[in-house]
mmCIF file of C-alpha atoms in Angstrom:
data_model
loop_
_atom_site.group_PDB
_atom_site.id
_atom_site.type_symbol
_atom_site.label_atom_id
_atom_site.label_comp_id
_atom_site.label_asym_id
_atom_site.label_seq_id
_atom_site.Cartn_x
_atom_site.Cartn_y
_atom_site.Cartn_z
ATOM 1 C CA UNK A 1095 -0.084 0.089 -0.374
ATOM 2 C CA UNK A 1096 1.334 3.383 -0.646
ATOM 3 C CA UNK A 1097 2.169 5.672 2.442
ATOM 4 C CA UNK A 1098 0.067 8.827 2.567
ATOM 5 C CA UNK A 1099 3.351 11.103 2.647
ATOM 6 C CA UNK A 1100 4.380 9.813 -1.012
ATOM 7 C CA UNK A 1101 0.583 9.641 -2.010
ATOM 8 C CA UNK A 1102 0.616 13.130 -1.395
ATOM 9 C CA UNK A 1103 3.850 13.851 -3.060
ATOM 10 C CA UNK A 1104 1.942 11.868 -6.192
ATOM 11 C CA UNK A 1105 -0.762 14.340 -6.052
ATOM 12 C CA UNK A 1106 0.055 17.151 -5.245
ATOM 13 C CA UNK A 1107 4.127 17.911 -6.677
ATOM 14 C CA UNK A 1108 2.322 18.148 -10.218
ATOM 15 C CA UNK A 1109 0.522 21.417 -9.389
ATOM 16 C CA UNK A 1110 2.474 22.704 -6.102
ATOM 17 C CA UNK A 1111 4.504 25.332 -8.328
ATOM 18 C CA UNK A 1112 2.180 27.372 -9.559
ATOM 19 C CA UNK A 1113 2.537 30.895 -8.943
ATOM 20 C CA UNK A 1114 0.210 32.371 -7.630
ATOM 21 C CA UNK A 1115 0.514 35.339 -10.362
ATOM 22 C CA UNK A 1116 -0.824 33.011 -12.470
ATOM 23 C CA UNK A 1117 -4.084 33.224 -11.440
ATOM 24 C CA UNK A 1118 -6.318 36.001 -13.050
ATOM 25 C CA UNK A 1119 -9.437 36.493 -11.997
ATOM 26 C CA UNK A 1120 -12.105 39.055 -13.301
ATOM 27 C CA UNK A 1121 -15.224 39.498 -12.430
ATOM 28 C CA UNK A 1122 -19.130 40.772 -13.166
ATOM 29 C CA UNK A 1123 -20.119 44.529 -13.221
ATOM 30 C CA UNK A 1124 -23.957 43.656 -12.388
ATOM 31 C CA UNK A 1125 -25.783 40.287 -11.789
ATOM 32 C CA UNK A 1126 -26.400 39.779 -15.975
ATOM 33 C CA UNK A 1127 -22.805 38.400 -16.528
ATOM 34 C CA UNK A 1128 -22.021 40.466 -19.499
ATOM 35 C CA UNK A 1129 -17.967 40.730 -18.946
ATOM 36 C CA UNK A 1130 -15.669 38.176 -18.457
ATOM 37 C CA UNK A 1131 -11.752 40.479 -18.848
ATOM 38 C CA UNK A 1132 -13.187 43.259 -16.358
ATOM 39 C CA UNK A 1133 -11.423 42.774 -13.031
ATOM 40 C CA UNK A 1134 -11.912 45.506 -9.983
ATOM 41 C CA UNK A 1135 -8.275 46.889 -8.582
ATOM 42 C CA UNK A 1136 -9.723 47.378 -4.876
ATOM 43 C CA UNK A 1137 -10.047 43.338 -4.607
ATOM 44 C CA UNK A 1138 -6.760 42.515 -6.159
ATOM 45 C CA UNK A 1139 -4.148 41.754 -3.970
ATOM 46 C CA UNK A 1140 -0.417 43.024 -4.366
ATOM 47 C CA UNK A 1141 2.160 40.831 -5.251
ATOM 48 C CA UNK A 1142 4.394 41.935 -2.756
ATOM 49 C CA UNK A 1143 4.150 39.120 0.064
ATOM 50 C CA UNK A 1144 6.456 36.733 0.681
ATOM 51 C CA UNK A 1145 3.606 34.499 2.143
ATOM 52 C CA UNK A 1146 0.977 32.686 -0.242
ATOM 53 C CA UNK A 1147 -2.703 34.606 -1.157
ATOM 54 C CA UNK A 1148 -4.988 34.578 -3.183
ATOM 55 C CA UNK A 1149 -5.129 36.608 -6.171
ATOM 56 C CA UNK A 1150 -8.152 37.647 -5.569
ATOM 57 C CA UNK A 1151 -10.143 39.611 -2.181
ATOM 58 C CA UNK A 1152 -13.411 37.542 -3.190
ATOM 59 C CA UNK A 1153 -14.418 33.860 -2.945
ATOM 60 C CA UNK A 1154 -16.816 31.502 -2.324
ATOM 61 C CA UNK A 1155 -17.530 29.791 0.817
ATOM 62 C CA UNK A 1156 -18.736 26.805 1.782
ATOM 63 C CA UNK A 1157 -21.056 25.823 4.131
ATOM 64 C CA UNK A 1158 -23.710 26.170 2.528
ATOM 65 C CA UNK A 1159 -22.816 23.525 0.105
ATOM 66 C CA UNK A 1160 -22.721 21.629 3.402
ATOM 67 C CA UNK A 1161 -26.382 22.411 4.003
ATOM 68 C CA UNK A 1162 -25.716 24.454 6.751
ATOM 69 C CA UNK A 1163 -28.948 25.731 8.005
ATOM 70 C CA UNK A 1164 -30.901 24.934 5.571
ATOM 71 C CA UNK A 1165 -31.504 21.018 3.506
ATOM 72 C CA UNK A 1166 -30.358 22.057 -0.077
ATOM 73 C CA UNK A 1167 -30.331 20.496 -3.010
ATOM 74 C CA UNK A 1168 -26.821 19.407 -5.228
ATOM 75 C CA UNK A 1169 -28.096 20.705 -8.230
ATOM 76 C CA UNK A 1170 -29.007 24.402 -6.481
ATOM 77 C CA UNK A 1171 -25.567 23.587 -4.873
ATOM 78 C CA UNK A 1172 -23.568 23.290 -8.656
ATOM 79 C CA UNK A 1173 -25.768 25.625 -10.268
ATOM 80 C CA UNK A 1174 -24.378 28.203 -7.130
ATOM 81 C CA UNK A 1175 -20.562 27.478 -7.775
ATOM 82 C CA UNK A 1176 -21.421 27.549 -11.356
ATOM 83 C CA UNK A 1177 -22.533 31.367 -11.255
ATOM 84 C CA UNK A 1178 -19.869 32.244 -9.042
ATOM 85 C CA UNK A 1179 -17.268 30.978 -11.315
ATOM 86 C CA UNK A 1180 -19.258 32.812 -14.284
ATOM 87 C CA UNK A 1181 -18.704 35.633 -12.382
ATOM 88 C CA UNK A 1182 -15.197 35.489 -12.386
ATOM 89 C CA UNK A 1183 -14.437 33.695 -8.548
ATOM 90 C CA UNK A 1184 -11.550 31.852 -8.386
ATOM 91 C CA UNK A 1185 -11.098 31.455 -4.598
ATOM 92 C CA UNK A 1186 -13.076 28.354 -2.878
ATOM 93 C CA UNK A 1187 -12.901 27.224 1.009
ATOM 94 C CA UNK A 1188 -14.493 24.069 2.088
ATOM 95 C CA UNK A 1189 -14.219 21.633 5.200
ATOM 96 C CA UNK A 1190 -14.821 18.436 5.919
ATOM 97 C CA UNK A 1191 -17.232 19.568 8.828
ATOM 98 C CA UNK A 1192 -18.936 21.373 6.651
ATOM 99 C CA UNK A 1193 -22.142 18.614 6.386
ATOM 100 C CA UNK A 1194 -19.266 16.276 7.273
ATOM 101 C CA UNK A 1195 -17.580 15.800 3.347
ATOM 102 C CA UNK A 1196 -21.283 17.303 1.740
ATOM 103 C CA UNK A 1197 -19.759 20.283 0.796
ATOM 104 C CA UNK A 1198 -16.698 18.418 -0.189
ATOM 105 C CA UNK A 1199 -17.438 16.212 -2.326
ATOM 106 C CA UNK A 1200 -20.362 19.086 -4.011
ATOM 107 C CA UNK A 1201 -16.957 21.494 -4.356
ATOM 108 C CA UNK A 1202 -15.067 18.649 -5.899
ATOM 109 C CA UNK A 1203 -18.266 18.075 -8.230
ATOM 110 C CA UNK A 1204 -18.268 21.295 -9.939
ATOM 111 C CA UNK A 1205 -14.239 22.126 -9.563
ATOM 112 C CA UNK A 1206 -12.777 18.627 -11.160
ATOM 113 C CA UNK A 1207 -12.869 19.655 -14.750
ATOM 114 C CA UNK A 1208 -11.132 22.926 -14.640
ATOM 115 C CA UNK A 1209 -8.157 23.270 -14.712
ATOM 116 C CA UNK A 1210 -6.392 23.412 -11.878
ATOM 117 C CA UNK A 1211 -4.161 26.451 -12.250
ATOM 118 C CA UNK A 1212 -7.238 28.916 -12.400
ATOM 119 C CA UNK A 1213 -8.566 28.349 -9.052
ATOM 120 C CA UNK A 1214 -7.071 28.607 -4.917
ATOM 121 C CA UNK A 1215 -8.854 26.349 -2.785
ATOM 122 C CA UNK A 1216 -8.699 25.871 0.462
ATOM 123 C CA UNK A 1217 -9.908 23.512 3.136
ATOM 124 C CA UNK A 1218 -9.631 21.982 6.630
ATOM 125 C CA UNK A 1219 -8.086 19.985 8.884
ATOM 126 C CA UNK A 1220 -8.641 19.237 12.424
ATOM 127 C CA UNK A 1221 -11.569 16.466 12.075
ATOM 128 C CA UNK A 1222 -11.361 13.006 10.925
ATOM 129 C CA UNK A 1223 -14.467 11.521 9.259
ATOM 130 C CA UNK A 1224 -16.184 7.755 9.749
ATOM 131 C CA UNK A 1225 -18.647 5.921 7.321
ATOM 132 C CA UNK A 1226 -21.630 5.872 10.177
ATOM 133 C CA UNK A 1227 -25.061 5.714 8.366
ATOM 134 C CA UNK A 1228 -27.634 7.885 9.615
ATOM 135 C CA UNK A 1229 -25.512 9.361 12.048
ATOM 136 C CA UNK A 1230 -27.415 12.322 13.898
ATOM 137 C CA UNK A 1231 -25.903 16.120 13.916
ATOM 138 C CA UNK A 1232 -29.230 18.132 13.549
ATOM 139 C CA UNK A 1233 -28.110 21.023 15.042
ATOM 140 C CA UNK A 1234 -25.208 21.752 12.593
ATOM 141 C CA UNK A 1235 -25.956 20.495 9.155
ATOM 142 C CA UNK A 1236 -29.377 19.476 7.661
ATOM 143 C CA UNK A 1237 -30.633 16.473 5.999
ATOM 144 C CA UNK A 1238 -28.824 12.904 6.237
ATOM 145 C CA UNK A 1239 -25.458 12.631 7.271
ATOM 146 C CA UNK A 1240 -23.765 9.388 6.258
ATOM 147 C CA UNK A 1241 -20.312 9.440 8.699
ATOM 148 C CA UNK A 1242 -19.348 10.313 12.284
ATOM 149 C CA UNK A 1243 -15.864 12.648 13.178
ATOM 150 C CA UNK A 1244 -13.291 12.480 15.958
ATOM 151 C CA UNK A 1245 -10.437 14.926 16.376
ATOM 152 C CA UNK A 1246 -6.886 14.407 15.122
ATOM 153 C CA UNK A 1247 -4.457 17.259 15.658
ATOM 154 C CA UNK A 1248 -1.301 15.120 15.308
ATOM 155 C CA UNK A 1249 1.228 15.254 12.474
ATOM 156 C CA UNK A 1250 0.378 11.884 11.265
ATOM 157 C CA UNK A 1251 -3.984 12.993 11.508
ATOM 158 C CA UNK A 1252 -2.824 15.884 8.910
ATOM 159 C CA UNK A 1253 -1.555 13.576 6.578
ATOM 160 C CA UNK A 1254 -4.806 11.499 6.499
ATOM 161 C CA UNK A 1255 -7.129 14.045 6.703
ATOM 162 C CA UNK A 1256 -5.474 15.818 3.735
ATOM 163 C CA UNK A 1257 -5.618 12.674 1.499
ATOM 164 C CA UNK A 1258 -9.290 11.598 2.384
ATOM 165 C CA UNK A 1259 -10.350 15.362 1.502
ATOM 166 C CA UNK A 1260 -8.595 14.982 -1.887
ATOM 167 C CA UNK A 1261 -10.578 11.771 -2.526
ATOM 168 C CA UNK A 1262 -13.440 13.802 -1.477
ATOM 169 C CA UNK A 1263 -12.464 16.318 -3.870
ATOM 170 C CA UNK A 1264 -11.664 14.487 -6.813
ATOM 171 C CA UNK A 1265 -8.628 16.962 -7.254
ATOM 172 C CA UNK A 1266 -4.754 16.477 -6.723
ATOM 173 C CA UNK A 1267 -3.891 19.231 -4.730
ATOM 174 C CA UNK A 1268 -4.413 21.666 -2.109
ATOM 175 C CA UNK A 1269 -3.843 25.074 -2.069
ATOM 176 C CA UNK A 1270 -4.176 26.213 1.871
ATOM 177 C CA UNK A 1271 -5.188 24.001 4.783
ATOM 178 C CA UNK A 1272 -6.592 25.584 8.215
ATOM 179 C CA UNK A 1273 -6.433 24.118 11.068
ATOM 180 C CA UNK A 1274 -10.126 23.687 11.822
ATOM 181 C CA UNK A 1275 -12.626 25.016 14.698
ATOM 182 C CA UNK A 1276 -9.100 24.779 17.336
ATOM 183 C CA UNK A 1277 -10.923 27.245 19.996
ATOM 184 C CA UNK A 1278 -12.849 28.142 23.098
ATOM 185 C CA UNK A 1279 -16.018 28.518 21.412
ATOM 186 C CA UNK A 1280 -16.334 24.923 19.858
ATOM 187 C CA UNK A 1281 -18.289 22.866 21.674
ATOM 188 C CA UNK A 1282 -17.067 19.646 22.071
ATOM 189 C CA UNK A 1283 -13.887 21.163 23.836
ATOM 190 C CA UNK A 1284 -14.545 24.114 25.859
ATOM 191 C CA UNK A 1285 -12.221 24.342 28.472
ATOM 192 C CA UNK A 1286 -9.983 21.375 26.999
ATOM 193 C CA UNK A 1287 -9.313 23.149 23.665
ATOM 194 C CA UNK A 1288 -5.827 24.227 25.016
ATOM 195 C CA UNK A 1289 -4.778 20.712 25.276
ATOM 196 C CA UNK A 1290 -6.091 20.294 22.006
ATOM 197 C CA UNK A 1291 -3.952 23.256 21.165
ATOM 198 C CA UNK A 1292 -1.008 22.111 22.240
ATOM 199 C CA UNK A 1293 -1.560 19.027 20.488
ATOM 200 C CA UNK A 1294 -1.694 21.308 17.512
ATOM 201 C CA UNK A 1295 1.476 22.896 18.257
ATOM 202 C CA UNK A 1296 3.393 19.802 18.283
ATOM 203 C CA UNK A 1297 1.575 18.031 15.586
ATOM 204 C CA UNK A 1298 -0.539 19.621 12.746
ATOM 205 C CA UNK A 1299 1.536 22.988 13.073
ATOM 206 C CA UNK A 1300 5.025 21.385 12.141
ATOM 207 C CA UNK A 1301 4.262 19.020 10.258
ATOM 208 C CA UNK A 1302 1.688 21.596 7.850
ATOM 209 C CA UNK A 1303 4.907 23.658 7.619
ATOM 210 C CA UNK A 1304 6.457 20.492 6.155
ATOM 211 C CA UNK A 1305 4.535 20.387 3.885
ATOM 212 C CA UNK A 1306 4.577 23.962 2.433
ATOM 213 C CA UNK A 1307 8.165 23.487 2.209
ATOM 214 C CA UNK A 1308 7.999 19.907 0.272
ATOM 215 C CA UNK A 1309 5.291 22.510 -1.903
ATOM 216 C CA UNK A 1310 2.789 19.911 -1.012
ATOM 217 C CA UNK A 1311 0.781 23.246 -0.204
ATOM 218 C CA UNK A 1312 1.471 26.707 -0.118
ATOM 219 C CA UNK A 1313 -0.287 28.009 2.486
ATOM 220 C CA UNK A 1314 -1.191 27.172 6.113
ATOM 221 C CA UNK A 1315 -3.009 28.669 9.333
ATOM 222 C CA UNK A 1316 -5.965 28.788 11.450
ATOM 223 C CA UNK A 1317 -9.829 28.356 10.856
ATOM 224 C CA UNK A 1318 -11.565 29.789 14.246
ATOM 225 C CA UNK A 1319 -14.512 32.215 14.936
ATOM 226 C CA UNK A 1320 -12.173 33.706 18.055
ATOM 227 C CA UNK A 1321 -8.929 35.867 18.301
ATOM 228 C CA UNK A 1322 -7.058 34.209 21.317
ATOM 229 C CA UNK A 1323 -5.972 30.506 19.114
ATOM 230 C CA UNK A 1324 -4.622 33.355 15.677
ATOM 231 C CA UNK A 1325 -2.321 34.996 18.726
ATOM 232 C CA UNK A 1326 -1.149 31.634 20.114
ATOM 233 C CA UNK A 1327 -0.410 30.182 16.319
ATOM 234 C CA UNK A 1328 1.295 33.562 15.931
ATOM 235 C CA UNK A 1329 3.483 33.273 18.768
ATOM 236 C CA UNK A 1330 4.277 29.633 18.208
ATOM 237 C CA UNK A 1331 4.535 28.629 14.420
ATOM 238 C CA UNK A 1332 4.759 29.726 11.141
ATOM 239 C CA UNK A 1333 1.466 30.273 9.643
ATOM 240 C CA UNK A 1334 0.792 32.461 6.036
ATOM 241 C CA UNK A 1335 -3.157 33.263 6.495
ATOM 242 C CA UNK A 1336 -5.801 32.790 9.051
ATOM 243 C CA UNK A 1337 -9.644 32.703 8.348
ATOM 244 C CA UNK A 1338 -11.125 34.524 11.102
ATOM 245 C CA UNK A 1339 -14.776 34.062 10.734
ATOM 246 C CA UNK A 1340 -17.484 36.212 13.255
ATOM 247 C CA UNK A 1341 -15.055 38.534 14.264
ATOM 248 C CA UNK A 1342 -14.736 40.759 11.232
ATOM 249 C CA UNK A 1343 -18.102 42.467 10.020
ATOM 250 C CA UNK A 1344 -19.746 45.760 10.610
ATOM 251 C CA UNK A 1345 -21.124 44.423 13.352
ATOM 252 C CA UNK A 1346 -18.520 43.572 15.684
ATOM 253 C CA UNK A 1347 -14.778 44.182 14.158
ATOM 254 C CA UNK A 1348 -12.681 46.022 16.816
ATOM 255 C CA UNK A 1349 -10.806 42.995 18.165
ATOM 256 C CA UNK A 1350 -9.505 41.407 14.818
ATOM 257 C CA UNK A 1351 -8.652 45.571 13.832
ATOM 258 C CA UNK A 1352 -6.739 46.470 16.975
ATOM 259 C CA UNK A 1353 -5.520 42.573 18.461
ATOM 260 C CA UNK A 1354 -5.136 40.746 15.184
ATOM 261 C CA UNK A 1355 -4.150 42.865 12.023
ATOM 262 C CA UNK A 1356 -1.506 44.161 13.267
ATOM 263 C CA UNK A 1357 0.130 40.654 14.613
ATOM 264 C CA UNK A 1358 -0.449 39.587 11.713
ATOM 265 C CA UNK A 1359 0.784 42.420 9.491
ATOM 266 C CA UNK A 1360 4.209 42.158 11.202
ATOM 267 C CA UNK A 1361 4.970 38.724 9.926
ATOM 268 C CA UNK A 1362 3.197 39.277 6.350
ATOM 269 C CA UNK A 1363 0.157 36.774 7.618
ATOM 270 C CA UNK A 1364 -3.044 38.021 5.703
ATOM 271 C CA UNK A 1365 -6.331 37.279 6.660
ATOM 272 C CA UNK A 1366 -9.187 34.935 5.146
ATOM 273 C CA UNK A 1367 -12.455 36.687 6.521
ATOM 274 C CA UNK A 1368 -15.201 34.472 6.882
ATOM 275 C CA UNK A 1369 -19.345 35.036 8.076
ATOM 276 C CA UNK A 1370 -18.558 38.929 6.551
ATOM 277 C CA UNK A 1371 -22.727 38.864 6.205
ATOM 278 C CA UNK A 1372 -23.191 36.661 9.600
ATOM 279 C CA UNK A 1373 -24.420 34.600 8.644
ATOM 280 C CA UNK A 1374 -26.948 36.173 6.371
ATOM 281 C CA UNK A 1375 -27.683 38.715 9.152
ATOM 282 C CA UNK A 1376 -26.679 41.492 7.108
ATOM 283 C CA UNK A 1377 -28.379 40.136 4.181
ATOM 284 C CA UNK A 1378 -31.808 40.052 6.125
ATOM 285 C CA UNK A 1379 -32.054 36.244 7.386
ATOM 286 C CA UNK A 1380 -33.982 36.274 10.866
ATOM 287 C CA UNK A 1381 -30.633 34.843 12.146
ATOM 288 C CA UNK A 1382 -27.164 35.965 14.265
ATOM 289 C CA UNK A 1383 -23.790 33.640 13.377
ATOM 290 C CA UNK A 1384 -24.168 30.406 14.008
ATOM 291 C CA UNK A 1385 -26.034 30.062 17.303
ATOM 292 C CA UNK A 1386 -29.450 31.423 16.964
ATOM 293 C CA UNK A 1387 -29.113 34.062 19.343
ATOM 294 C CA UNK A 1388 -29.021 37.547 18.975
ATOM 295 C CA UNK A 1389 -26.630 38.914 21.227
ATOM 296 C CA UNK A 1390 -27.838 42.126 22.827
ATOM 297 C CA UNK A 1391 -27.687 45.630 21.036
ATOM 298 C CA UNK A 1392 -27.026 43.350 17.115
ATOM 299 C CA UNK A 1393 -30.243 44.351 15.932
ATOM 300 C CA UNK A 1394 -30.152 47.634 16.821
ATOM 301 C CA UNK A 1395 -27.109 48.002 15.498
ATOM 302 C CA UNK A 1396 -28.270 46.780 12.221
ATOM 303 C CA UNK A 1397 -31.592 49.633 12.393
ATOM 304 C CA UNK A 1398 -28.666 51.979 12.934
ATOM 305 C CA UNK A 1399 -26.794 51.029 9.814
ATOM 306 C CA UNK A 1400 -29.972 50.385 7.648
ATOM 307 C CA UNK A 1401 -30.663 53.850 8.444
ATOM 308 C CA UNK A 1402 -27.090 55.336 7.197
ATOM 309 C CA UNK A 1403 -27.708 52.681 4.067
ATOM 310 C CA UNK A 1404 -30.903 54.289 3.739
ATOM 311 C CA UNK A 1405 -29.630 57.757 3.325
ATOM 312 C CA UNK A 1406 -26.984 57.213 0.832
ATOM 313 C CA UNK A 1407 -29.166 54.293 -1.288
ATOM 314 C CA UNK A 1408 -26.828 51.584 -0.457
ATOM 315 C CA UNK A 1409 -27.254 48.078 -0.519
ATOM 316 C CA UNK A 1410 -26.539 47.570 3.165
ATOM 317 C CA UNK A 1411 -25.625 43.727 2.198
ATOM 318 C CA UNK A 1412 -22.824 44.692 -0.740
ATOM 319 C CA UNK A 1413 -21.239 47.247 2.022
ATOM 320 C CA UNK A 1414 -20.300 44.526 4.249
ATOM 321 C CA UNK A 1415 -18.948 42.534 1.985
ATOM 322 C CA UNK A 1416 -16.853 46.098 0.844
ATOM 323 C CA UNK A 1417 -16.212 46.772 4.227
ATOM 324 C CA UNK A 1418 -14.564 43.000 4.895
ATOM 325 C CA UNK A 1419 -12.159 43.230 1.889
ATOM 326 C CA UNK A 1420 -10.941 46.657 2.800
ATOM 327 C CA UNK A 1421 -8.200 46.388 5.094
ATOM 328 C CA UNK A 1422 -4.953 45.315 3.423
ATOM 329 C CA UNK A 1423 -3.729 42.175 5.537
ATOM 330 C CA UNK A 1424 -7.405 41.125 4.168
ATOM 331 C CA UNK A 1425 -6.345 38.572 1.520
ATOM 332 C CA UNK A 1426 -10.194 37.178 0.887
ATOM 333 C CA UNK A 1427 -13.663 37.126 2.186
ATOM 334 C CA UNK A 1428 -15.645 34.333 1.340
ATOM 335 C CA UNK A 1429 -19.953 34.670 1.965
ATOM 336 C CA UNK A 1430 -21.391 31.724 1.063
ATOM 337 C CA UNK A 1431 -24.201 30.627 -1.478
ATOM 338 C CA UNK A 1432 -26.450 27.879 -2.383
ATOM 339 C CA UNK A 1433 -28.152 29.185 -5.091
ATOM 340 C CA UNK A 1434 -27.529 31.242 -8.206
ATOM 341 C CA UNK A 1435 -28.815 34.542 -7.093
ATOM 342 C CA UNK A 1436 -27.087 35.037 -4.514
ATOM 343 C CA UNK A 1437 -23.715 33.770 -5.680
ATOM 344 C CA UNK A 1438 -23.896 36.973 -8.288
ATOM 345 C CA UNK A 1439 -25.135 39.096 -6.509
ATOM 346 C CA UNK A 1440 -22.608 38.265 -4.166
ATOM 347 C CA UNK A 1441 -20.035 39.069 -6.975
ATOM 348 C CA UNK A 1442 -21.721 42.193 -8.807
ATOM 349 C CA UNK A 1443 -21.078 43.683 -5.140
ATOM 350 C CA UNK A 1444 -17.474 44.457 -5.103
ATOM 351 C CA UNK A 1445 -18.288 45.349 -8.650
ATOM 352 C CA UNK A 1446 -20.449 48.600 -7.097
ATOM 353 C CA UNK A 1447 -18.910 52.011 -5.894
ATOM 354 C CA UNK A 1448 -19.949 52.912 -3.107
ATOM 355 C CA UNK A 1449 -20.187 56.965 -2.031
ATOM 356 C CA UNK A 1450 -17.226 58.119 0.927
ATOM 357 C CA UNK A 1451 -19.945 59.954 2.499
ATOM 358 C CA UNK A 1452 -22.209 56.387 3.337
ATOM 359 C CA UNK A 1453 -18.212 55.408 5.379
ATOM 360 C CA UNK A 1454 -18.142 59.146 6.683
ATOM 361 C CA UNK A 1455 -22.180 59.044 8.058
ATOM 362 C CA UNK A 1456 -21.226 55.520 9.686
ATOM 363 C CA UNK A 1457 -17.645 56.361 11.792
ATOM 364 C CA UNK A 1458 -19.481 60.016 12.960
ATOM 365 C CA UNK A 1459 -22.511 57.608 14.133
ATOM 366 C CA UNK A 1460 -19.661 55.487 15.583
ATOM 367 C CA UNK A 1461 -21.231 52.713 13.913
ATOM 368 C CA UNK A 1462 -17.540 51.613 12.355
ATOM 369 C CA UNK A 1463 -14.232 51.814 14.237
ATOM 370 C CA UNK A 1464 -12.935 54.927 13.647
ATOM 371 C CA UNK A 1465 -9.555 53.411 12.673
ATOM 372 C CA UNK A 1466 -11.375 51.099 10.180
ATOM 373 C CA UNK A 1467 -10.077 51.412 6.624
ATOM 374 C CA UNK A 1468 -13.038 51.519 3.888
ATOM 375 C CA UNK A 1469 -12.938 51.544 0.473
ATOM 376 C CA UNK A 1470 -11.727 54.142 -1.946
#
């Protein structure tokens, strides 16, 4: 039997040498995709970085493809990916956790026929999936689940997880690997998250650095919903890129802005912003993030943001996505989608021009931090 490390070398090295500059995504100008030769400078990452970044800040998050919040049919999910691709989106993020394999399978089904050099993909490690008919986890993922999971942040677990993800995706290599949910908000871990962190610091983190040096991946980091694990990882390891979810939006951004972003910038580490719409809250959905609860003050802040948006005839969802992409340290923003309309609207939002007076009023009303970057 081929050893895991040998397997990864055979499957990954063929495309590992691709330069980030080879990716030249394009974007739609409106909901009718009528031009594939236009780019938008404010969402392009500069090439002056020693660590890998996606070429464009416009990405696609895979939670909805894993039946997050609702059961979403296969065809609908594939159509949403096609719409995103046609709109110029070339960065896609997924995870074994999203639907316990469903998101990776759906995403891979779409990407398997694309030229590998034409897109960037990230997935995650930390959970190993096991076949388990009709596994129950209804509070997280809708529809039937056929896998259970166990945590594994060891070096061997990294190799095993990456190999399994490549099989589910049906592709030969990954660009970015995030260590997933190694965080105090993880309900499985709770107060034991530091124990898991120490395992990862001895196992997963050095192994991912080794895989980067071998050319099997281009970058690694954490994918988490809190800032503490990110700051700890910067202290003890050599990460390239973090997926910071739930921490940088029009609703809440102070901690990332003032604590994470400066530390990351010092090391040329970049940030992928997850949940820029607060899981739909800033797009009109009656939910806030992933808990089902509405923290004190968030509905009032949403109403205040909407009033300013109405004053300037600005679509609040569009403003939220552009706000998340504005900092130079942010290398991508990954709103989710499971319909054609959502995918098209998300991509088109990065093409809209928002008047400077809108951002000025938000700062005057103290709805966003004074030092928060805004689109130019």
